[in-house]
Amino acid sequence: MQQHLTDPVELRGDCERCFGLCCVALPFTASADFAIDKPAGKPCRNLQDDHRCGIHARLRQSGFNGCTVYDCFGAGQKVSQVTFGGQDWRTGSREQAGRMFDVFPAVRQLHELLWYLTEALTLPAARPVHAELRELLETTEAITRGTPEELAALDVAAHRQKVNVLLLKTSELARAGVRGRKKDRRGADLMGARLKGADLRGANLRGAYLIAADLTGADLRGADLIGADLRDTDLTDADLTDAFFLTQPQLNAARGSAGTRLPGSVSRPVHWTAGL
C-alpha cells in the first residue's frame, strides 16, 4: 500500500528552522494568556535577535501561558525555509516581511489540516475513505508549497470545508466501531461541567467548549476531539486511548496527570508533572 506523504515530525514546530514568525506575525491581547497587547506584524518584546524567546524557560510565570500551548504544526519552518527560501524577514525588504507575515497564518491552517488528514490515514476503520484522504492530503501538501502570491490568494476557508467533509466521514466510521450508545456533544457548551468519571466512549465532541470542565477519570476512548476547547480542562486520570483528532496544543492547554492515558499521536505535557 502506498504510504502518505507527510512526515508527522514535519507537522510540529521546529523553532531552530524558523525566524520567530509566530512571535511577529500573530497579534495577541493582554489577558489571562498574554501579559501584553501586541499587534500583528510587530515583534514581541521578548523576541531576541537570534529569533529565540528571551523568557522561554519562564513563560508561564511571566504571564505568557498562550505561548506555551501554541504550535504552528510546522508552518513556521515551511514558510521560512520553503516559501521564502531561507530569507530572514529582518534582512529582507519591508514588503517581503509583510508578505511573510500574511502567508504564515494561512500555511498554519493548512498544516493543521495536514495533521488531521495524516492521522485519519492511520485509523483502520476509515479504510473506506483512505483513497480520498490520501488524495486530499497530497493536494493540501502541494498547496503549502505554492508561491507567496498563490498562498496569499488562497481561499483557506473553502479548502478547510472540503477537508472537513471528509474528516466528518472519517469520524463516523471510526466511532461506529465503539460499543455502546455514543453521545453527540458537537459544539456543546460544557464549560465548567462536572463530568468526573463520565462515559464518553466514542463521543462526538467536535468543537465542544470544555473550558475548566472536570473530566477526572472520564472515559474518552475513541472520542472525536477535533476543535474541542480544552483550556484548563481537568483530564487527571482520564482515558483518552484511541481518541482522535486531538492535537498537542489542545493537550498543552489542559491539566492532567501521570495517570492520564493518551493516544500515541501526542506527548504528555511537561507541566502536568512539573507542577506548573
mmCIF file of C-alpha atoms in Angstrom:
data_model
loop_
_atom_site.group_PDB
_atom_site.id
_atom_site.type_symbol
_atom_site.label_atom_id
_atom_site.label_comp_id
_atom_site.label_asym_id
_atom_site.label_seq_id
_atom_site.Cartn_x
_atom_site.Cartn_y
_atom_site.Cartn_z
ATOM 1 C CA MET A 1 0.000 0.000 0.000
ATOM 2 C CA GLN A 2 1.299 3.452 -0.873
ATOM 3 C CA GLN A 3 2.308 5.483 2.177
ATOM 4 C CA HIS A 4 1.015 9.003 2.693
ATOM 5 C CA LEU A 5 3.498 11.764 2.040
ATOM 6 C CA THR A 6 3.552 13.836 5.200
ATOM 7 C CA ASP A 7 6.075 13.051 7.923
ATOM 8 C CA PRO A 8 4.433 13.748 11.333
ATOM 9 C CA VAL A 9 7.747 15.222 12.514
ATOM 10 C CA GLU A 10 7.377 17.973 9.919
ATOM 11 C CA LEU A 11 3.962 18.805 11.358
ATOM 12 C CA ARG A 12 5.416 20.029 14.638
ATOM 13 C CA GLY A 13 7.021 23.410 15.127
ATOM 14 C CA ASP A 14 10.803 23.475 14.775
ATOM 15 C CA CYS A 15 11.940 26.847 16.104
ATOM 16 C CA GLU A 16 15.527 26.191 15.017
ATOM 17 C CA ARG A 17 14.419 26.415 11.372
ATOM 18 C CA CYS A 18 12.001 29.302 11.790
ATOM 19 C CA PHE A 19 12.539 33.054 12.007
ATOM 20 C CA GLY A 20 10.267 33.522 15.023
ATOM 21 C CA LEU A 21 7.223 34.062 12.814
ATOM 22 C CA CYS A 22 4.629 33.271 15.468
ATOM 23 C CA CYS A 23 6.261 35.920 17.684
ATOM 24 C CA VAL A 24 5.886 38.567 14.986
ATOM 25 C CA ALA A 25 3.080 37.765 12.548
ATOM 26 C CA LEU A 26 0.349 36.974 15.070
ATOM 27 C CA PRO A 27 -1.476 39.509 17.265
ATOM 28 C CA PHE A 28 -2.409 38.952 20.890
ATOM 29 C CA THR A 29 -4.325 40.884 23.514
ATOM 30 C CA ALA A 30 -3.495 41.362 27.172
ATOM 31 C CA SER A 31 -5.441 38.669 29.011
ATOM 32 C CA ALA A 32 -5.009 35.574 31.156
ATOM 33 C CA ASP A 33 -2.984 34.131 28.265
ATOM 34 C CA PHE A 34 -0.794 37.127 27.413
ATOM 35 C CA ALA A 35 0.723 39.778 29.655
ATOM 36 C CA ILE A 36 0.699 42.497 26.972
ATOM 37 C CA ASP A 37 -1.008 43.686 23.802
ATOM 38 C CA LYS A 38 0.826 43.087 20.520
ATOM 39 C CA PRO A 39 -0.442 43.916 17.008
ATOM 40 C CA ALA A 40 0.123 41.639 14.027
ATOM 41 C CA GLY A 41 3.448 42.260 12.306
ATOM 42 C CA LYS A 42 5.176 43.698 15.357
ATOM 43 C CA PRO A 43 7.853 41.585 17.086
ATOM 44 C CA CYS A 44 7.071 40.502 20.622
ATOM 45 C CA ARG A 45 9.204 42.377 23.109
ATOM 46 C CA ASN A 46 10.645 39.045 24.282
ATOM 47 C CA LEU A 47 11.912 38.041 20.825
ATOM 48 C CA GLN A 48 15.713 38.214 20.623
ATOM 49 C CA ASP A 49 17.879 38.940 17.594
ATOM 50 C CA ASP A 50 18.560 35.211 17.146
ATOM 51 C CA HIS A 51 14.782 34.567 16.904
ATOM 52 C CA ARG A 52 14.705 32.890 20.298
ATOM 53 C CA CYS A 53 12.395 33.802 23.155
ATOM 54 C CA GLY A 54 14.183 35.601 25.956
ATOM 55 C CA ILE A 55 11.820 34.225 28.612
ATOM 56 C CA HIS A 56 11.133 30.760 27.153
ATOM 57 C CA ALA A 57 12.020 28.983 30.407
ATOM 58 C CA ARG A 58 9.614 31.124 32.432
ATOM 59 C CA LEU A 59 6.749 31.897 30.053
ATOM 60 C CA ARG A 60 4.017 30.713 32.422
ATOM 61 C CA GLN A 61 5.428 32.606 35.376
ATOM 62 C CA SER A 62 5.701 35.743 33.197
ATOM 63 C CA GLY A 63 2.066 35.698 32.120
ATOM 64 C CA PHE A 64 2.504 34.215 28.647
ATOM 65 C CA ASN A 65 0.540 30.966 29.028
ATOM 66 C CA GLY A 66 -0.745 31.378 25.487
ATOM 67 C CA CYS A 67 2.732 30.874 24.099
ATOM 68 C CA THR A 68 3.202 27.598 25.970
ATOM 69 C CA VAL A 69 0.144 25.995 24.359
ATOM 70 C CA TYR A 70 0.776 27.208 20.821
ATOM 71 C CA ASP A 71 2.116 25.059 17.993
ATOM 72 C CA CYS A 72 2.345 26.095 14.349
ATOM 73 C CA PHE A 73 2.174 22.457 13.117
ATOM 74 C CA GLY A 74 5.432 23.043 11.252
ATOM 75 C CA ALA A 75 4.176 26.064 9.311
ATOM 76 C CA GLY A 76 6.950 28.267 10.684
ATOM 77 C CA GLN A 77 9.777 26.283 9.156
ATOM 78 C CA LYS A 78 7.780 25.731 5.935
ATOM 79 C CA VAL A 79 7.272 29.464 5.371
ATOM 80 C CA SER A 80 10.812 30.346 6.498
ATOM 81 C CA GLN A 81 12.735 27.700 4.580
ATOM 82 C CA VAL A 82 10.487 26.744 1.647
ATOM 83 C CA THR A 83 8.080 29.563 0.793
ATOM 84 C CA PHE A 84 10.740 32.258 1.249
ATOM 85 C CA GLY A 85 13.816 30.119 0.647
ATOM 86 C CA GLY A 86 15.546 30.856 3.945
ATOM 87 C CA GLN A 87 15.249 34.640 3.600
ATOM 88 C CA ASP A 88 15.030 36.207 7.074
ATOM 89 C CA TRP A 89 12.309 38.856 7.445
ATOM 90 C CA ARG A 90 14.816 41.010 9.354
ATOM 91 C CA THR A 91 17.180 41.273 6.383
ATOM 92 C CA GLY A 92 14.650 41.387 3.543
ATOM 93 C CA SER A 93 12.573 44.327 2.401
ATOM 94 C CA ARG A 94 9.633 45.599 4.430
ATOM 95 C CA GLU A 95 7.338 44.457 1.629
ATOM 96 C CA GLN A 96 8.716 40.921 1.724
ATOM 97 C CA ALA A 97 8.437 40.813 5.515
ATOM 98 C CA GLY A 98 4.796 41.844 5.206
ATOM 99 C CA ARG A 99 4.135 39.064 2.678
ATOM 100 C CA MET A 100 5.754 36.539 5.002
ATOM 101 C CA PHE A 101 3.587 37.651 7.923
ATOM 102 C CA ASP A 102 0.455 37.486 5.740
ATOM 103 C CA VAL A 103 1.240 33.997 4.418
ATOM 104 C CA PHE A 104 2.186 32.401 7.735
ATOM 105 C CA PRO A 105 -1.359 32.191 9.250
ATOM 106 C CA ALA A 106 -2.684 30.603 6.043
ATOM 107 C CA VAL A 107 0.052 27.967 5.971
ATOM 108 C CA ARG A 108 -0.508 27.301 9.654
ATOM 109 C CA GLN A 109 -4.137 26.442 8.919
ATOM 110 C CA LEU A 110 -3.112 24.209 6.038
ATOM 111 C CA HIS A 111 -0.578 22.382 8.200
ATOM 112 C CA GLU A 112 -3.225 21.787 10.844
ATOM 113 C CA LEU A 113 -5.347 20.168 8.128
ATOM 114 C CA LEU A 114 -2.354 18.055 7.121
ATOM 115 C CA TRP A 115 -2.110 16.869 10.729
ATOM 116 C CA TYR A 116 -5.758 15.728 10.728
ATOM 117 C CA LEU A 117 -5.513 14.081 7.309
ATOM 118 C CA THR A 118 -2.332 12.277 8.289
ATOM 119 C CA GLU A 119 -3.931 10.962 11.469
ATOM 120 C CA ALA A 120 -7.086 9.936 9.600
ATOM 121 C CA LEU A 121 -4.965 7.688 7.401
ATOM 122 C CA THR A 122 -3.773 5.798 10.491
ATOM 123 C CA LEU A 123 -7.327 4.843 11.516
ATOM 124 C CA PRO A 124 -8.131 1.312 10.269
ATOM 125 C CA ALA A 125 -11.873 1.948 10.490
ATOM 126 C CA ALA A 126 -11.527 4.799 7.997
ATOM 127 C CA ARG A 127 -10.112 2.496 5.301
ATOM 128 C CA PRO A 128 -13.186 3.014 3.030
ATOM 129 C CA VAL A 129 -12.151 6.670 2.603
ATOM 130 C CA HIS A 130 -8.361 6.233 2.706
ATOM 131 C CA ALA A 131 -8.010 6.813 -1.040
ATOM 132 C CA GLU A 132 -9.907 10.111 -0.804
ATOM 133 C CA LEU A 133 -7.949 11.117 2.283
ATOM 134 C CA ARG A 134 -4.647 10.385 0.585
ATOM 135 C CA GLU A 135 -5.623 12.400 -2.491
ATOM 136 C CA LEU A 136 -6.677 15.375 -0.396
ATOM 137 C CA LEU A 137 -3.511 15.095 1.692
ATOM 138 C CA GLU A 138 -1.371 15.254 -1.440
ATOM 139 C CA THR A 139 -3.391 18.210 -2.754
ATOM 140 C CA THR A 140 -3.052 20.113 0.531
ATOM 141 C CA GLU A 141 0.669 19.415 0.749
ATOM 142 C CA ALA A 142 1.113 20.708 -2.808
ATOM 143 C CA ILE A 143 -0.789 23.883 -1.920
ATOM 144 C CA THR A 144 1.557 24.555 1.022
ATOM 145 C CA ARG A 145 4.458 24.608 -1.432
ATOM 146 C CA GLY A 146 2.940 27.353 -3.543
ATOM 147 C CA THR A 147 4.444 30.779 -4.115
ATOM 148 C CA PRO A 148 3.758 33.611 -1.658
ATOM 149 C CA GLU A 149 1.356 35.101 -4.198
ATOM 150 C CA GLU A 150 -0.539 31.819 -4.613
ATOM 151 C CA LEU A 151 -0.810 31.308 -0.865
ATOM 152 C CA ALA A 152 -1.970 34.882 -0.287
ATOM 153 C CA ALA A 153 -4.744 34.426 -2.856
ATOM 154 C CA LEU A 154 -5.893 31.054 -1.484
ATOM 155 C CA ASP A 155 -9.408 30.705 -0.073
ATOM 156 C CA VAL A 156 -8.339 28.778 3.025
ATOM 157 C CA ALA A 157 -11.889 28.587 4.415
ATOM 158 C CA ALA A 158 -13.149 26.865 1.256
ATOM 159 C CA HIS A 159 -10.334 24.336 1.337
ATOM 160 C CA ARG A 160 -10.891 23.713 5.050
ATOM 161 C CA GLN A 161 -14.554 22.988 4.352
ATOM 162 C CA LYS A 162 -13.611 20.459 1.687
ATOM 163 C CA VAL A 163 -11.297 18.695 4.133
ATOM 164 C CA ASN A 164 -13.877 18.861 6.921
ATOM 165 C CA VAL A 165 -16.446 16.940 4.872
ATOM 166 C CA LEU A 166 -14.026 14.033 4.597
ATOM 167 C CA LEU A 167 -12.969 14.266 8.234
ATOM 168 C CA LEU A 168 -16.634 14.000 9.249
ATOM 169 C CA LYS A 169 -16.912 10.756 7.273
ATOM 170 C CA THR A 170 -13.733 9.546 8.953
ATOM 171 C CA SER A 171 -15.167 10.342 12.384
ATOM 172 C CA GLU A 172 -18.399 8.478 11.709
ATOM 173 C CA LEU A 173 -16.508 5.401 10.557
ATOM 174 C CA ALA A 174 -14.086 5.467 13.490
ATOM 175 C CA ARG A 175 -16.743 5.970 16.152
ATOM 176 C CA ALA A 176 -19.085 3.374 14.663
ATOM 177 C CA GLY A 177 -16.775 0.666 15.970
ATOM 178 C CA VAL A 178 -17.076 1.838 19.587
ATOM 179 C CA ARG A 179 -19.595 -0.210 21.539
ATOM 180 C CA GLY A 180 -22.499 1.331 23.397
ATOM 181 C CA ARG A 181 -24.579 4.446 22.937
ATOM 182 C CA LYS A 182 -22.363 7.303 21.782
ATOM 183 C CA LYS A 183 -23.086 10.825 22.993
ATOM 184 C CA ASP A 184 -23.308 13.664 20.480
ATOM 185 C CA ARG A 185 -21.890 16.802 22.097
ATOM 186 C CA ARG A 186 -20.760 18.567 18.949
ATOM 187 C CA GLY A 187 -20.323 22.272 19.682
ATOM 188 C CA ALA A 188 -21.864 21.835 23.140
ATOM 189 C CA ASP A 189 -21.298 24.404 25.882
ATOM 190 C CA LEU A 190 -19.742 22.266 28.603
ATOM 191 C CA MET A 191 -17.708 24.998 30.267
ATOM 192 C CA GLY A 192 -17.124 24.087 33.899
ATOM 193 C CA ALA A 193 -19.204 20.909 33.500
ATOM 194 C CA ARG A 194 -18.877 18.232 36.169
ATOM 195 C CA LEU A 195 -18.093 15.156 34.115
ATOM 196 C CA LYS A 196 -15.960 13.239 36.584
ATOM 197 C CA GLY A 197 -15.909 9.575 35.591
ATOM 198 C CA ALA A 198 -18.251 10.195 32.646
ATOM 199 C CA ASP A 199 -18.631 7.543 29.948
ATOM 200 C CA LEU A 200 -17.769 9.442 26.766
ATOM 201 C CA ARG A 201 -16.567 6.492 24.707
ATOM 202 C CA GLY A 202 -16.961 7.242 21.005
ATOM 203 C CA ALA A 203 -18.498 10.628 21.782
ATOM 204 C CA ASN A 204 -18.680 13.387 19.207
ATOM 205 C CA LEU A 205 -17.010 16.325 20.960
ATOM 206 C CA ARG A 206 -16.131 18.273 17.831
ATOM 207 C CA GLY A 207 -15.868 21.959 18.738
ATOM 208 C CA ALA A 208 -17.243 21.403 22.248
ATOM 209 C CA TYR A 209 -16.454 24.065 24.863
ATOM 210 C CA LEU A 210 -14.873 22.108 27.700
ATOM 211 C CA ILE A 211 -13.114 25.061 29.323
ATOM 212 C CA ALA A 212 -12.415 24.274 33.008
ATOM 213 C CA ALA A 213 -14.605 21.148 32.818
ATOM 214 C CA ASP A 214 -13.905 18.344 35.282
ATOM 215 C CA LEU A 215 -13.158 15.198 33.273
ATOM 216 C CA THR A 216 -11.254 13.483 36.069
ATOM 217 C CA GLY A 217 -11.268 9.752 35.395
ATOM 218 C CA ALA A 218 -13.575 10.143 32.385
ATOM 219 C CA ASP A 219 -13.565 7.512 29.635
ATOM 220 C CA LEU A 220 -12.873 9.256 26.312
ATOM 221 C CA ARG A 221 -11.707 6.224 24.369
ATOM 222 C CA GLY A 222 -12.472 6.577 20.683
ATOM 223 C CA ALA A 223 -13.887 10.107 21.059
ATOM 224 C CA ASP A 224 -13.612 12.727 18.311
ATOM 225 C CA LEU A 225 -11.949 15.800 19.842
ATOM 226 C CA ILE A 226 -11.344 17.921 16.761
ATOM 227 C CA GLY A 227 -11.569 21.601 17.679
ATOM 228 C CA ALA A 228 -12.652 20.928 21.282
ATOM 229 C CA ASP A 229 -11.616 23.760 23.604
ATOM 230 C CA LEU A 230 -9.675 22.082 26.412
ATOM 231 C CA ARG A 231 -8.337 25.173 28.149
ATOM 232 C CA ASP A 232 -7.924 24.334 31.835
ATOM 233 C CA THR A 233 -9.903 21.105 31.378
ATOM 234 C CA ASP A 234 -9.039 18.614 34.125
ATOM 235 C CA LEU A 235 -8.004 15.345 32.454
ATOM 236 C CA THR A 236 -6.473 13.827 35.577
ATOM 237 C CA ASP A 237 -6.545 10.016 35.241
ATOM 238 C CA ALA A 238 -8.837 10.267 32.199
ATOM 239 C CA ASP A 239 -8.573 7.625 29.478
ATOM 240 C CA LEU A 240 -8.052 9.141 26.011
ATOM 241 C CA THR A 241 -6.761 5.924 24.455
ATOM 242 C CA ASP A 242 -7.694 5.898 20.758
ATOM 243 C CA ALA A 243 -9.275 9.351 20.998
ATOM 244 C CA PHE A 244 -8.591 11.004 17.669
ATOM 245 C CA PHE A 245 -8.029 14.420 16.127
ATOM 246 C CA LEU A 246 -6.525 15.545 19.439
ATOM 247 C CA THR A 247 -3.662 17.977 18.908
ATOM 248 C CA GLN A 248 -0.717 18.853 21.099
ATOM 249 C CA PRO A 249 -1.856 22.485 21.547
ATOM 250 C CA GLN A 250 -5.217 21.255 22.879
ATOM 251 C CA LEU A 251 -3.499 18.940 25.322
ATOM 252 C CA ASN A 252 -0.995 21.606 26.398
ATOM 253 C CA ALA A 253 -3.899 23.865 27.340
ATOM 254 C CA ALA A 254 -5.438 21.215 29.608
ATOM 255 C CA ARG A 255 -4.476 19.846 33.020
ATOM 256 C CA GLY A 256 -3.639 16.221 33.563
ATOM 257 C CA SER A 257 -1.524 13.729 35.447
ATOM 258 C CA ALA A 258 0.857 10.816 35.085
ATOM 259 C CA GLY A 259 -2.242 8.618 35.175
ATOM 260 C CA THR A 260 -3.874 10.243 32.136
ATOM 261 C CA ARG A 261 -3.831 7.753 29.263
ATOM 262 C CA LEU A 262 -3.101 9.347 25.899
ATOM 263 C CA PRO A 263 -3.167 8.349 22.232
ATOM 264 C CA GLY A 264 0.223 7.852 20.594
ATOM 265 C CA SER A 265 -0.155 10.950 18.401
ATOM 266 C CA VAL A 266 0.528 13.345 21.293
ATOM 267 C CA SER A 267 3.004 13.705 24.162
ATOM 268 C CA ARG A 268 2.350 14.221 27.847
ATOM 269 C CA PRO A 269 2.853 17.947 28.609
ATOM 270 C CA VAL A 270 5.801 18.608 30.886
ATOM 271 C CA HIS A 271 3.818 20.987 33.078
ATOM 272 C CA TRP A 272 1.415 18.189 34.056
ATOM 273 C CA THR A 273 4.066 16.620 36.244
ATOM 274 C CA ALA A 274 6.241 19.685 36.894
ATOM 275 C CA GLY A 275 3.645 21.451 39.000
ATOM 276 C CA LEU A 276 3.471 24.498 36.704
#
